[in-house]
Amino acid sequence: MTSRSTVLLLAPLLAEADSAPLASSRPPGFTGVEGLHSRFQWMADHVPAFRVPGGRIRILHSPDEFYQTMKTRIKTAKSRVVMASLYLGTGPLEQDLVDCMEEALERSQEDHVPDLKVSFLLDYTRGSRGKHNSRTMLLPLLQRFPEQMRVSLYHTPDLRGLLRLLVPERFNETIGVQHIKAYLFDNSLIISGANLSDSYFTNRQDRYVLLEDCEEVADFFAELVGAVGDVSLQLQPDNSVHMMEGMVHPYKGNRAEFSASAQRRIMEVVNTARVRQSMLEAECSDILDSDRTMPNDTWIFPLVQMKPLGIHLDEQVTQRLLIEAGGDSVVYLTSGYFNLTCTYMQLVLGAAADYRILMASPEVNGFFGAKGVAGAIPEAYVHLARQFYKKVCQLGQQSRVHLHEYHRPNWTFHAKGLWYYVEGRDLPCLTLIGSPNFGYRSVHRDLEAQIAIVTENEELQMQLQQEQEVLYQSSTQVSNSTFNQPDRHVKLWVQLVTPLIKNFF
């Protein structure tokens, strides 16, 4: 038995049920990839750490590139396609994506033993909205390929009883959703904040990173999505849903029992991978990848946040990153929905680092022009931004904390994450990319996942720099005059209601 095999066998036995609390001491500075990792190695004490060649990571820049890459990868997939999203849209572009999966499944059946498995994880409430929805889009595949197709619909345990009966269909997702966006094709995957819907394929700007042939990272996300799928409702060929045998029902079963069992299932994946990677790193710390042509100069740390299930790893890591961003650091932070939690806001306002915060201007907010109450949401975000800017000014932090608004005609803005620069470096050495928005919902209500990429690979750093520059070049800096513009007027009722509802959007 090889040492690697021994590590893989021992990892589940050594994995702990709960991660230890984050230490607060600041690591030393760095030179080179090992020094860089020493600055952020505390992450590996709490989440899995995957060392990969930076040359296998590519930043995608546009919705169309994201869409075309997914279609190409689906068509060539041999063993697995895993799609985790809030929902799947119902238009022609989404249908083309489903058709690609059908072609791949048909091709796999030409083999005597079809190997290709397709798995979807979507949110139950959003995926069930309307007569024609995510479920009806996928039913033909489920009916035709029942042995190769799985559709899991996560239902938050917080939407139950009278609340579930009373909240209208259009608003029930405000209680909590499955918000992870991970798209996996064999051993490659895309981590993003983008959903599977036409606007995200055409004119809704997000962020997307492609990890090519990174088997261990792909395995982790396949297992993570599978674990969430196990505690979700399973779509049947007749469009009914039921839980897997032995699983607690999310809204009919006991709330505490559901959360505890879901936490155990998901943290088993996280902790097993964490221990396995730690042991492998101890044995193979200086080894190049298998083809010995590309150095493993980049670290991937998956960060999971599922507060309804008692999992808050992303929150812990993000807080420590913000705490330790000292005067030698610059942080570019972006959110499509700028609604920082009180803790994140206090950390930004009390930090020594320079911050450049990018948010949506009202006209590129996803709710701009919406009917009814939802149409007032962009005003609520203007109100929140104004309040934050006032605090910056009151504290005399205008030279350190800068707000920017993204503008782009006929587009909407959905990008989130951050780029982290350290002293003396013009290129970012760390980025966070994935589904969290740094707001109350991301921390407390929804299921979220992102990755921290720590890299010494200059080409990858340049890709991240270009990504940041392109987004910020489409922005203008916020000043006092910004909020005096006519389109920044916030109705009195919106000002009064925003503090009461800001934790729901």
mmCIF file with all atom_site columns, N, CA, C and O in Angstrom, residues 2-16 44-45 47-51 216 271-287 299:
data_model
loop_
_atom_site.group_PDB
_atom_site.id
_atom_site.type_symbol
_atom_site.label_atom_id
_atom_site.label_alt_id
_atom_site.label_comp_id
_atom_site.label_asym_id
_atom_site.label_entity_id
_atom_site.label_seq_id
_atom_site.pdbx_PDB_ins_code
_atom_site.Cartn_x
_atom_site.Cartn_y
_atom_site.Cartn_z
_atom_site.occupancy
_atom_site.B_iso_or_equiv
_atom_site.pdbx_formal_charge
_atom_site.auth_seq_id
_atom_site.auth_comp_id
_atom_site.auth_asym_id
_atom_site.auth_atom_id
_atom_site.pdbx_PDB_model_num
ATOM 1   N N  . THR A 1 2   ? 0.590   2.200  -0.908 1.00 0.00 ? 2   THR A N  1
ATOM 2   C CA . THR A 1 2   ? 1.386   3.420  -0.979 1.00 0.00 ? 2   THR A CA 1
ATOM 3   C C  . THR A 1 2   ? 1.059   4.345  0.171  1.00 0.00 ? 2   THR A C  1
ATOM 4   O O  . THR A 1 2   ? 0.027   4.234  0.815  1.00 0.00 ? 2   THR A O  1
ATOM 5   N N  . SER A 1 3   ? 1.985   5.306  0.428  1.00 0.00 ? 3   SER A N  1
ATOM 6   C CA . SER A 1 3   ? 1.742   6.269  1.507  1.00 0.00 ? 3   SER A CA 1
ATOM 7   C C  . SER A 1 3   ? 0.528   7.125  1.200  1.00 0.00 ? 3   SER A C  1
ATOM 8   O O  . SER A 1 3   ? -0.230  7.509  2.082  1.00 0.00 ? 3   SER A O  1
ATOM 9   N N  . ARG A 1 4   ? 0.311   7.421  -0.105 1.00 0.00 ? 4   ARG A N  1
ATOM 10  C CA . ARG A 1 4   ? -0.863  8.214  -0.478 1.00 0.00 ? 4   ARG A CA 1
ATOM 11  C C  . ARG A 1 4   ? -2.141  7.451  -0.146 1.00 0.00 ? 4   ARG A C  1
ATOM 12  O O  . ARG A 1 4   ? -3.101  8.032  0.366  1.00 0.00 ? 4   ARG A O  1
ATOM 13  N N  . SER A 1 5   ? -2.161  6.158  -0.431 1.00 0.00 ? 5   SER A N  1
ATOM 14  C CA . SER A 1 5   ? -3.338  5.349  -0.120 1.00 0.00 ? 5   SER A CA 1
ATOM 15  C C  . SER A 1 5   ? -3.602  5.333  1.381  1.00 0.00 ? 5   SER A C  1
ATOM 16  O O  . SER A 1 5   ? -4.748  5.395  1.827  1.00 0.00 ? 5   SER A O  1
ATOM 17  N N  . THR A 1 6   ? -2.526  5.251  2.164  1.00 0.00 ? 6   THR A N  1
ATOM 18  C CA . THR A 1 6   ? -2.678  5.271  3.624  1.00 0.00 ? 6   THR A CA 1
ATOM 19  C C  . THR A 1 6   ? -3.306  6.570  4.091  1.00 0.00 ? 6   THR A C  1
ATOM 20  O O  . THR A 1 6   ? -4.199  6.588  4.945  1.00 0.00 ? 6   THR A O  1
ATOM 21  N N  . VAL A 1 7   ? -2.855  7.681  3.513  1.00 0.00 ? 7   VAL A N  1
ATOM 22  C CA . VAL A 1 7   ? -3.410  8.986  3.861  1.00 0.00 ? 7   VAL A CA 1
ATOM 23  C C  . VAL A 1 7   ? -4.899  9.037  3.563  1.00 0.00 ? 7   VAL A C  1
ATOM 24  O O  . VAL A 1 7   ? -5.712  9.496  4.373  1.00 0.00 ? 7   VAL A O  1
ATOM 25  N N  . LEU A 1 8   ? -5.290  8.541  2.389  1.00 0.00 ? 8   LEU A N  1
ATOM 26  C CA . LEU A 1 8   ? -6.687  8.590  1.994  1.00 0.00 ? 8   LEU A CA 1
ATOM 27  C C  . LEU A 1 8   ? -7.560  7.751  2.910  1.00 0.00 ? 8   LEU A C  1
ATOM 28  O O  . LEU A 1 8   ? -8.704  8.093  3.184  1.00 0.00 ? 8   LEU A O  1
ATOM 29  N N  . LEU A 1 9   ? -7.008  6.645  3.396  1.00 0.00 ? 9   LEU A N  1
ATOM 30  C CA . LEU A 1 9   ? -7.778  5.781  4.294  1.00 0.00 ? 9   LEU A CA 1
ATOM 31  C C  . LEU A 1 9   ? -7.900  6.382  5.689  1.00 0.00 ? 9   LEU A C  1
ATOM 32  O O  . LEU A 1 9   ? -8.933  6.262  6.348  1.00 0.00 ? 9   LEU A O  1
ATOM 33  N N  . LEU A 1 10  ? -6.841  7.033  6.147  1.00 0.00 ? 10  LEU A N  1
ATOM 34  C CA . LEU A 1 10  ? -6.831  7.563  7.515  1.00 0.00 ? 10  LEU A CA 1
ATOM 35  C C  . LEU A 1 10  ? -7.609  8.870  7.662  1.00 0.00 ? 10  LEU A C  1
ATOM 36  O O  . LEU A 1 10  ? -8.114  9.179  8.734  1.00 0.00 ? 10  LEU A O  1
ATOM 37  N N  . ALA A 1 11  ? -7.723  9.628  6.581  1.00 0.00 ? 11  ALA A N  1
ATOM 38  C CA . ALA A 1 11  ? -8.311  10.964 6.675  1.00 0.00 ? 11  ALA A CA 1
ATOM 39  C C  . ALA A 1 11  ? -9.698  10.990 7.325  1.00 0.00 ? 11  ALA A C  1
ATOM 40  O O  . ALA A 1 11  ? -9.947  11.789 8.223  1.00 0.00 ? 11  ALA A O  1
ATOM 41  N N  . PRO A 1 12  ? -10.631 10.103 6.922  1.00 0.00 ? 12  PRO A N  1
ATOM 42  C CA . PRO A 1 12  ? -11.953 10.165 7.564  1.00 0.00 ? 12  PRO A CA 1
ATOM 43  C C  . PRO A 1 12  ? -11.901 9.877  9.057  1.00 0.00 ? 12  PRO A C  1
ATOM 44  O O  . PRO A 1 12  ? -12.713 10.396 9.826  1.00 0.00 ? 12  PRO A O  1
ATOM 45  N N  . LEU A 1 13  ? -10.942 9.033  9.482  1.00 0.00 ? 13  LEU A N  1
ATOM 46  C CA . LEU A 1 13  ? -10.857 8.680  10.894 1.00 0.00 ? 13  LEU A CA 1
ATOM 47  C C  . LEU A 1 13  ? -10.306 9.828  11.723 1.00 0.00 ? 13  LEU A C  1
ATOM 48  O O  . LEU A 1 13  ? -10.625 9.986  12.906 1.00 0.00 ? 13  LEU A O  1
ATOM 49  N N  . LEU A 1 14  ? -9.475  10.664 11.091 1.00 0.00 ? 14  LEU A N  1
ATOM 50  C CA . LEU A 1 14  ? -8.825  11.750 11.826 1.00 0.00 ? 14  LEU A CA 1
ATOM 51  C C  . LEU A 1 14  ? -9.601  13.063 11.753 1.00 0.00 ? 14  LEU A C  1
ATOM 52  O O  . LEU A 1 14  ? -9.318  13.996 12.491 1.00 0.00 ? 14  LEU A O  1
ATOM 53  N N  . ALA A 1 15  ? -10.580 13.131 10.846 1.00 0.00 ? 15  ALA A N  1
ATOM 54  C CA . ALA A 1 15  ? -11.350 14.375 10.695 1.00 0.00 ? 15  ALA A CA 1
ATOM 55  C C  . ALA A 1 15  ? -12.146 14.668 11.957 1.00 0.00 ? 15  ALA A C  1
ATOM 56  O O  . ALA A 1 15  ? -12.767 13.792 12.532 1.00 0.00 ? 15  ALA A O  1
ATOM 57  N N  . GLU A 1 16  ? -12.130 15.922 12.383 1.00 0.00 ? 16  GLU A N  1
ATOM 58  C CA . GLU A 1 16  ? -12.870 16.329 13.577 1.00 0.00 ? 16  GLU A CA 1
ATOM 59  C C  . GLU A 1 16  ? -14.254 16.809 13.190 1.00 0.00 ? 16  GLU A C  1
ATOM 60  O O  . GLU A 1 16  ? -14.488 17.270 12.087 1.00 0.00 ? 16  GLU A O  1
ATOM 61  N N  . ALA A 1 44  ? -5.571  26.724 6.452  1.00 0.00 ? 44  ALA A N  1
ATOM 62  C CA . ALA A 1 44  ? -5.497  25.264 6.342  1.00 0.00 ? 44  ALA A CA 1
ATOM 63  C C  . ALA A 1 44  ? -5.815  24.567 7.657  1.00 0.00 ? 44  ALA A C  1
ATOM 64  O O  . ALA A 1 44  ? -6.039  23.356 7.668  1.00 0.00 ? 44  ALA A O  1
ATOM 65  N N  . ASP A 1 45  ? -5.840  25.304 8.761  1.00 0.00 ? 45  ASP A N  1
ATOM 66  C CA . ASP A 1 45  ? -6.234  24.705 10.037 1.00 0.00 ? 45  ASP A CA 1
ATOM 67  C C  . ASP A 1 45  ? -7.750  24.531 10.129 1.00 0.00 ? 45  ASP A C  1
ATOM 68  O O  . ASP A 1 45  ? -8.233  23.837 11.025 1.00 0.00 ? 45  ASP A O  1
ATOM 69  N N  . VAL A 1 47  ? -10.023 24.794 6.929  1.00 0.00 ? 47  VAL A N  1
ATOM 70  C CA . VAL A 1 47  ? -10.628 24.331 5.678  1.00 0.00 ? 47  VAL A CA 1
ATOM 71  C C  . VAL A 1 47  ? -9.578  23.571 4.879  1.00 0.00 ? 47  VAL A C  1
ATOM 72  O O  . VAL A 1 47  ? -8.374  23.703 5.133  1.00 0.00 ? 47  VAL A O  1
ATOM 73  N N  . PRO A 1 48  ? -9.993  22.753 3.909  1.00 0.00 ? 48  PRO A N  1
ATOM 74  C CA . PRO A 1 48  ? -9.005  22.035 3.090  1.00 0.00 ? 48  PRO A CA 1
ATOM 75  C C  . PRO A 1 48  ? -8.124  23.009 2.322  1.00 0.00 ? 48  PRO A C  1
ATOM 76  O O  . PRO A 1 48  ? -8.553  24.091 1.927  1.00 0.00 ? 48  PRO A O  1
ATOM 77  N N  . ALA A 1 49  ? -6.862  22.606 2.122  1.00 0.00 ? 49  ALA A N  1
ATOM 78  C CA . ALA A 1 49  ? -5.912  23.412 1.355  1.00 0.00 ? 49  ALA A CA 1
ATOM 79  C C  . ALA A 1 49  ? -5.405  22.564 0.191  1.00 0.00 ? 49  ALA A C  1
ATOM 80  O O  . ALA A 1 49  ? -4.798  21.511 0.402  1.00 0.00 ? 49  ALA A O  1
ATOM 81  N N  . PHE A 1 50  ? -5.669  23.014 -1.021 1.00 0.00 ? 50  PHE A N  1
ATOM 82  C CA . PHE A 1 50  ? -5.256  22.281 -2.221 1.00 0.00 ? 50  PHE A CA 1
ATOM 83  C C  . PHE A 1 50  ? -4.163  23.057 -2.931 1.00 0.00 ? 50  PHE A C  1
ATOM 84  O O  . PHE A 1 50  ? -4.363  24.214 -3.318 1.00 0.00 ? 50  PHE A O  1
ATOM 85  N N  . ARG A 1 51  ? -3.009  22.416 -3.113 1.00 0.00 ? 51  ARG A N  1
ATOM 86  C CA . ARG A 1 51  ? -1.914  23.063 -3.834 1.00 0.00 ? 51  ARG A CA 1
ATOM 87  C C  . ARG A 1 51  ? -2.004  22.652 -5.303 1.00 0.00 ? 51  ARG A C  1
ATOM 88  O O  . ARG A 1 51  ? -2.039  21.455 -5.617 1.00 0.00 ? 51  ARG A O  1
ATOM 89  N N  . GLU A 1 216 ? -8.369  16.952 -7.386 1.00 0.00 ? 216 GLU A N  1
ATOM 90  C CA . GLU A 1 216 ? -8.696  16.937 -5.957 1.00 0.00 ? 216 GLU A CA 1
ATOM 91  C C  . GLU A 1 216 ? -9.687  18.037 -5.592 1.00 0.00 ? 216 GLU A C  1
ATOM 92  O O  . GLU A 1 216 ? -10.585 17.829 -4.767 1.00 0.00 ? 216 GLU A O  1
ATOM 93  N N  . ASN A 1 271 ? -14.151 18.204 6.637  1.00 0.00 ? 271 ASN A N  1
ATOM 94  C CA . ASN A 1 271 ? -13.087 17.805 7.557  1.00 0.00 ? 271 ASN A CA 1
ATOM 95  C C  . ASN A 1 271 ? -12.255 16.639 7.039  1.00 0.00 ? 271 ASN A C  1
ATOM 96  O O  . ASN A 1 271 ? -11.044 16.590 7.264  1.00 0.00 ? 271 ASN A O  1
ATOM 97  N N  . THR A 1 272 ? -12.897 15.707 6.341  1.00 0.00 ? 272 THR A N  1
ATOM 98  C CA . THR A 1 272 ? -12.134 14.611 5.742  1.00 0.00 ? 272 THR A CA 1
ATOM 99  C C  . THR A 1 272 ? -11.149 15.156 4.725  1.00 0.00 ? 272 THR A C  1
ATOM 100 O O  . THR A 1 272 ? -9.974  14.760 4.696  1.00 0.00 ? 272 THR A O  1
ATOM 101 N N  . ALA A 1 273 ? -11.603 16.081 3.884  1.00 0.00 ? 273 ALA A N  1
ATOM 102 C CA . ALA A 1 273 ? -10.708 16.681 2.888  1.00 0.00 ? 273 ALA A CA 1
ATOM 103 C C  . ALA A 1 273 ? -9.612  17.498 3.562  1.00 0.00 ? 273 ALA A C  1
ATOM 104 O O  . ALA A 1 273 ? -8.449  17.480 3.128  1.00 0.00 ? 273 ALA A O  1
ATOM 105 N N  . ARG A 1 274 ? -9.956  18.206 4.625  1.00 0.00 ? 274 ARG A N  1
ATOM 106 C CA . ARG A 1 274 ? -8.953  19.033 5.327  1.00 0.00 ? 274 ARG A CA 1
ATOM 107 C C  . ARG A 1 274 ? -7.826  18.164 5.887  1.00 0.00 ? 274 ARG A C  1
ATOM 108 O O  . ARG A 1 274 ? -6.636  18.470 5.714  1.00 0.00 ? 274 ARG A O  1
ATOM 109 N N  . VAL A 1 275 ? -8.202  17.085 6.558  1.00 0.00 ? 275 VAL A N  1
ATOM 110 C CA . VAL A 1 275 ? -7.183  16.205 7.143  1.00 0.00 ? 275 VAL A CA 1
ATOM 111 C C  . VAL A 1 275 ? -6.371  15.519 6.049  1.00 0.00 ? 275 VAL A C  1
ATOM 112 O O  . VAL A 1 275 ? -5.142  15.424 6.121  1.00 0.00 ? 275 VAL A O  1
ATOM 113 N N  . ARG A 1 276 ? -7.058  15.054 5.010  1.00 0.00 ? 276 ARG A N  1
ATOM 114 C CA . ARG A 1 276 ? -6.352  14.366 3.919  1.00 0.00 ? 276 ARG A CA 1
ATOM 115 C C  . ARG A 1 276 ? -5.336  15.287 3.262  1.00 0.00 ? 276 ARG A C  1
ATOM 116 O O  . ARG A 1 276 ? -4.187  14.906 3.032  1.00 0.00 ? 276 ARG A O  1
ATOM 117 N N  . GLN A 1 277 ? -5.740  16.510 2.966  1.00 0.00 ? 277 GLN A N  1
ATOM 118 C CA . GLN A 1 277 ? -4.830  17.444 2.306  1.00 0.00 ? 277 GLN A CA 1
ATOM 119 C C  . GLN A 1 277 ? -3.672  17.832 3.218  1.00 0.00 ? 277 GLN A C  1
ATOM 120 O O  . GLN A 1 277 ? -2.540  17.996 2.759  1.00 0.00 ? 277 GLN A O  1
ATOM 121 N N  . SER A 1 278 ? -3.935  17.961 4.504  1.00 0.00 ? 278 SER A N  1
ATOM 122 C CA . SER A 1 278 ? -2.879  18.282 5.453  1.00 0.00 ? 278 SER A CA 1
ATOM 123 C C  . SER A 1 278 ? -1.832  17.179 5.497  1.00 0.00 ? 278 SER A C  1
ATOM 124 O O  . SER A 1 278 ? -0.625  17.436 5.505  1.00 0.00 ? 278 SER A O  1
ATOM 125 N N  . MET A 1 279 ? -2.301  15.930 5.505  1.00 0.00 ? 279 MET A N  1
ATOM 126 C CA . MET A 1 279 ? -1.367  14.799 5.548  1.00 0.00 ? 279 MET A CA 1
ATOM 127 C C  . MET A 1 279 ? -0.588  14.666 4.240  1.00 0.00 ? 279 MET A C  1
ATOM 128 O O  . MET A 1 279 ? 0.610   14.402 4.240  1.00 0.00 ? 279 MET A O  1
ATOM 129 N N  . LEU A 1 280 ? -1.279  14.885 3.122  1.00 0.00 ? 280 LEU A N  1
ATOM 130 C CA . LEU A 1 280 ? -0.592  14.819 1.830  1.00 0.00 ? 280 LEU A CA 1
ATOM 131 C C  . LEU A 1 280 ? 0.452   15.914 1.709  1.00 0.00 ? 280 LEU A C  1
ATOM 132 O O  . LEU A 1 280 ? 1.548   15.695 1.187  1.00 0.00 ? 280 LEU A O  1
ATOM 133 N N  . GLU A 1 281 ? 0.130   17.100 2.208  1.00 0.00 ? 281 GLU A N  1
ATOM 134 C CA . GLU A 1 281 ? 1.066   18.216 2.133  1.00 0.00 ? 281 GLU A CA 1
ATOM 135 C C  . GLU A 1 281 ? 2.309   17.941 2.973  1.00 0.00 ? 281 GLU A C  1
ATOM 136 O O  . GLU A 1 281 ? 3.420   18.273 2.588  1.00 0.00 ? 281 GLU A O  1
ATOM 137 N N  . ALA A 1 282 ? 2.104   17.328 4.117  1.00 0.00 ? 282 ALA A N  1
ATOM 138 C CA . ALA A 1 282 ? 3.243   16.996 4.974  1.00 0.00 ? 282 ALA A CA 1
ATOM 139 C C  . ALA A 1 282 ? 4.187   16.026 4.282  1.00 0.00 ? 282 ALA A C  1
ATOM 140 O O  . ALA A 1 282 ? 5.410   16.080 4.466  1.00 0.00 ? 282 ALA A O  1
ATOM 141 N N  . GLU A 1 283 ? 3.638   15.140 3.458  1.00 0.00 ? 283 GLU A N  1
ATOM 142 C CA . GLU A 1 283 ? 4.464   14.138 2.774  1.00 0.00 ? 283 GLU A CA 1
ATOM 143 C C  . GLU A 1 283 ? 5.064   14.656 1.471  1.00 0.00 ? 283 GLU A C  1
ATOM 144 O O  . GLU A 1 283 ? 6.122   14.226 1.045  1.00 0.00 ? 283 GLU A O  1
ATOM 145 N N  . CYS A 1 284 ? 4.335   15.570 0.808  1.00 0.00 ? 284 CYS A N  1
ATOM 146 C CA . CYS A 1 284 ? 4.704   15.943 -0.563 1.00 0.00 ? 284 CYS A CA 1
ATOM 147 C C  . CYS A 1 284 ? 4.933   17.433 -0.730 1.00 0.00 ? 284 CYS A C  1
ATOM 148 O O  . CYS A 1 284 ? 4.665   17.989 -1.791 1.00 0.00 ? 284 CYS A O  1
ATOM 149 N N  . SER A 1 285 ? 5.393   18.117 0.300  1.00 0.00 ? 285 SER A N  1
ATOM 150 C CA . SER A 1 285 ? 5.420   19.577 0.291  1.00 0.00 ? 285 SER A CA 1
ATOM 151 C C  . SER A 1 285 ? 6.269   20.177 -0.818 1.00 0.00 ? 285 SER A C  1
ATOM 152 O O  . SER A 1 285 ? 5.991   21.278 -1.273 1.00 0.00 ? 285 SER A O  1
ATOM 153 N N  . ASP A 1 286 ? 7.297   19.489 -1.262 1.00 0.00 ? 286 ASP A N  1
ATOM 154 C CA . ASP A 1 286 ? 8.196   20.089 -2.246 1.00 0.00 ? 286 ASP A CA 1
ATOM 155 C C  . ASP A 1 286 ? 8.114   19.429 -3.621 1.00 0.00 ? 286 ASP A C  1
ATOM 156 O O  . ASP A 1 286 ? 8.986   19.643 -4.460 1.00 0.00 ? 286 ASP A O  1
ATOM 157 N N  . ILE A 1 287 ? 7.087   18.637 -3.846 1.00 0.00 ? 287 ILE A N  1
ATOM 158 C CA . ILE A 1 287 ? 6.999   17.894 -5.095 1.00 0.00 ? 287 ILE A CA 1
ATOM 159 C C  . ILE A 1 287 ? 6.217   18.683 -6.133 1.00 0.00 ? 287 ILE A C  1
ATOM 160 O O  . ILE A 1 287 ? 5.192   19.272 -5.824 1.00 0.00 ? 287 ILE A O  1
ATOM 161 N N  . TRP A 1 299 ? -2.479  28.056 -4.044 1.00 0.00 ? 299 TRP A N  1
ATOM 162 C CA . TRP A 1 299 ? -3.289  27.340 -3.052 1.00 0.00 ? 299 TRP A CA 1
ATOM 163 C C  . TRP A 1 299 ? -4.756  27.686 -3.236 1.00 0.00 ? 299 TRP A C  1
ATOM 164 O O  . TRP A 1 299 ? -5.113  28.847 -3.441 1.00 0.00 ? 299 TRP A O  1
#
